[in-house]
């Protein structure tokens, strides 16, 4: 099981990967949206903002998020680390229900370029 620190590091790595994105992925990374990443096995939620081509984690909350973010991810800590390290395919994980991504339809179309 991944730790809270490993999950935070994975989100930081994802943020760095977004900053170096090019083309359509760079356009998708430039969205300005509230973000939450719920880690089910640790019962924590990272909340922050996707802005300036990166994810800025503003807080780590115990339990589910208190407010509904515009972009919401839900998964285990192990899956977050595996996704960011390229060991887990996002489309397959999303299709099988291991990873949940919720957002408005327009945002989902933009985000698919990143994922």
XYZ file of C-alpha atoms in Angstrom:
115
model
C 0.000 0.000 0.000
C 1.338 3.447 -0.938
C 1.776 6.030 1.806
C 0.359 9.551 1.861
C 3.873 10.861 1.144
C 4.245 8.562 -1.876
C 0.859 9.714 -3.200
C 1.786 13.372 -2.751
C 5.085 12.716 -4.554
C 3.179 11.008 -7.384
C 0.909 14.054 -7.734
C 3.980 16.310 -7.814
C 5.510 14.118 -10.525
C 2.250 14.266 -12.497
C 2.330 18.036 -12.150
C 5.889 18.171 -13.495
C 4.910 15.906 -16.398
C 2.057 18.282 -17.221
C 4.422 21.259 -17.288
C 6.533 19.576 -19.955
C 3.557 18.523 -22.111
C 3.454 19.672 -25.722
C 0.785 20.167 -28.391
C -2.781 19.148 -27.497
C -1.654 17.794 -24.134
C -0.211 21.210 -23.254
C -3.539 22.839 -24.125
C -5.359 20.376 -21.865
C -2.834 20.938 -19.068
C -3.501 24.676 -19.185
C -7.058 24.321 -17.846
C -7.816 26.314 -14.701
C -9.988 24.035 -12.550
C -10.421 22.893 -8.968
C -9.157 19.325 -8.509
C -9.554 16.567 -5.948
C -7.823 13.200 -5.827
C -9.456 10.764 -3.416
C -7.219 7.913 -2.269
C -9.658 5.263 -1.125
C -7.342 2.884 0.727
C -5.803 5.707 2.788
C -9.132 7.521 3.288
C -7.599 10.868 2.290
C -8.301 13.435 -0.389
C -5.776 15.784 -1.941
C -7.471 19.015 -2.982
C -6.041 21.790 -5.056
C -6.093 23.522 -8.374
C -5.008 22.714 -11.892
C -3.569 26.019 -13.048
C -0.663 27.329 -15.066
C -0.055 23.923 -16.621
C 0.366 22.108 -13.317
C -1.477 20.749 -10.296
C -1.055 22.702 -7.071
C -2.037 20.614 -4.029
C -3.412 23.007 -1.430
C -4.531 20.604 1.283
C -4.793 16.971 2.341
C -8.093 16.096 3.994
C -9.090 13.059 6.007
C -11.997 11.302 4.321
C -13.943 12.412 1.262
C -13.706 15.948 -0.117
C -15.894 18.541 1.576
C -16.655 20.341 -1.675
C -17.176 18.993 -5.177
C -14.145 19.867 -7.325
C -14.528 20.498 -11.051
C -12.173 17.566 -11.789
C -12.395 14.568 -9.457
C -10.162 11.486 -9.416
C -10.731 8.445 -7.195
C -8.377 5.463 -6.893
C -6.087 3.578 -4.526
C -2.669 4.931 -3.642
C -0.971 2.039 -5.439
C -2.899 2.814 -8.616
C -1.979 6.516 -8.441
C 1.712 5.690 -8.122
C 1.499 3.075 -10.894
C -0.325 5.489 -13.247
C 2.212 8.243 -12.775
C 5.128 5.834 -13.182
C 3.666 4.508 -16.442
C 3.024 1.033 -15.012
C -0.773 1.258 -15.297
C -2.629 2.285 -18.432
C -5.169 4.998 -17.616
C -7.733 3.947 -20.227
C -7.736 0.323 -19.062
C -7.860 1.313 -15.381
C -10.703 3.756 -16.060
C -12.588 1.232 -18.189
C -12.339 -1.435 -15.491
C -13.417 0.956 -12.710
C -10.077 0.933 -10.886
C -9.770 4.656 -11.533
C -12.690 7.067 -11.572
C -12.527 10.417 -13.330
C -15.432 12.807 -13.016
C -15.621 16.180 -14.706
C -17.815 18.207 -16.999
C -18.146 16.920 -20.553
C -15.999 19.698 -22.046
C -13.256 19.069 -19.457
C -13.356 15.316 -20.114
C -12.699 15.949 -23.820
C -9.724 18.148 -22.940
C -8.375 15.757 -20.287
C -8.364 12.772 -22.628
C -5.502 14.499 -24.466
C -3.477 14.384 -21.248
C -4.311 10.847 -20.287
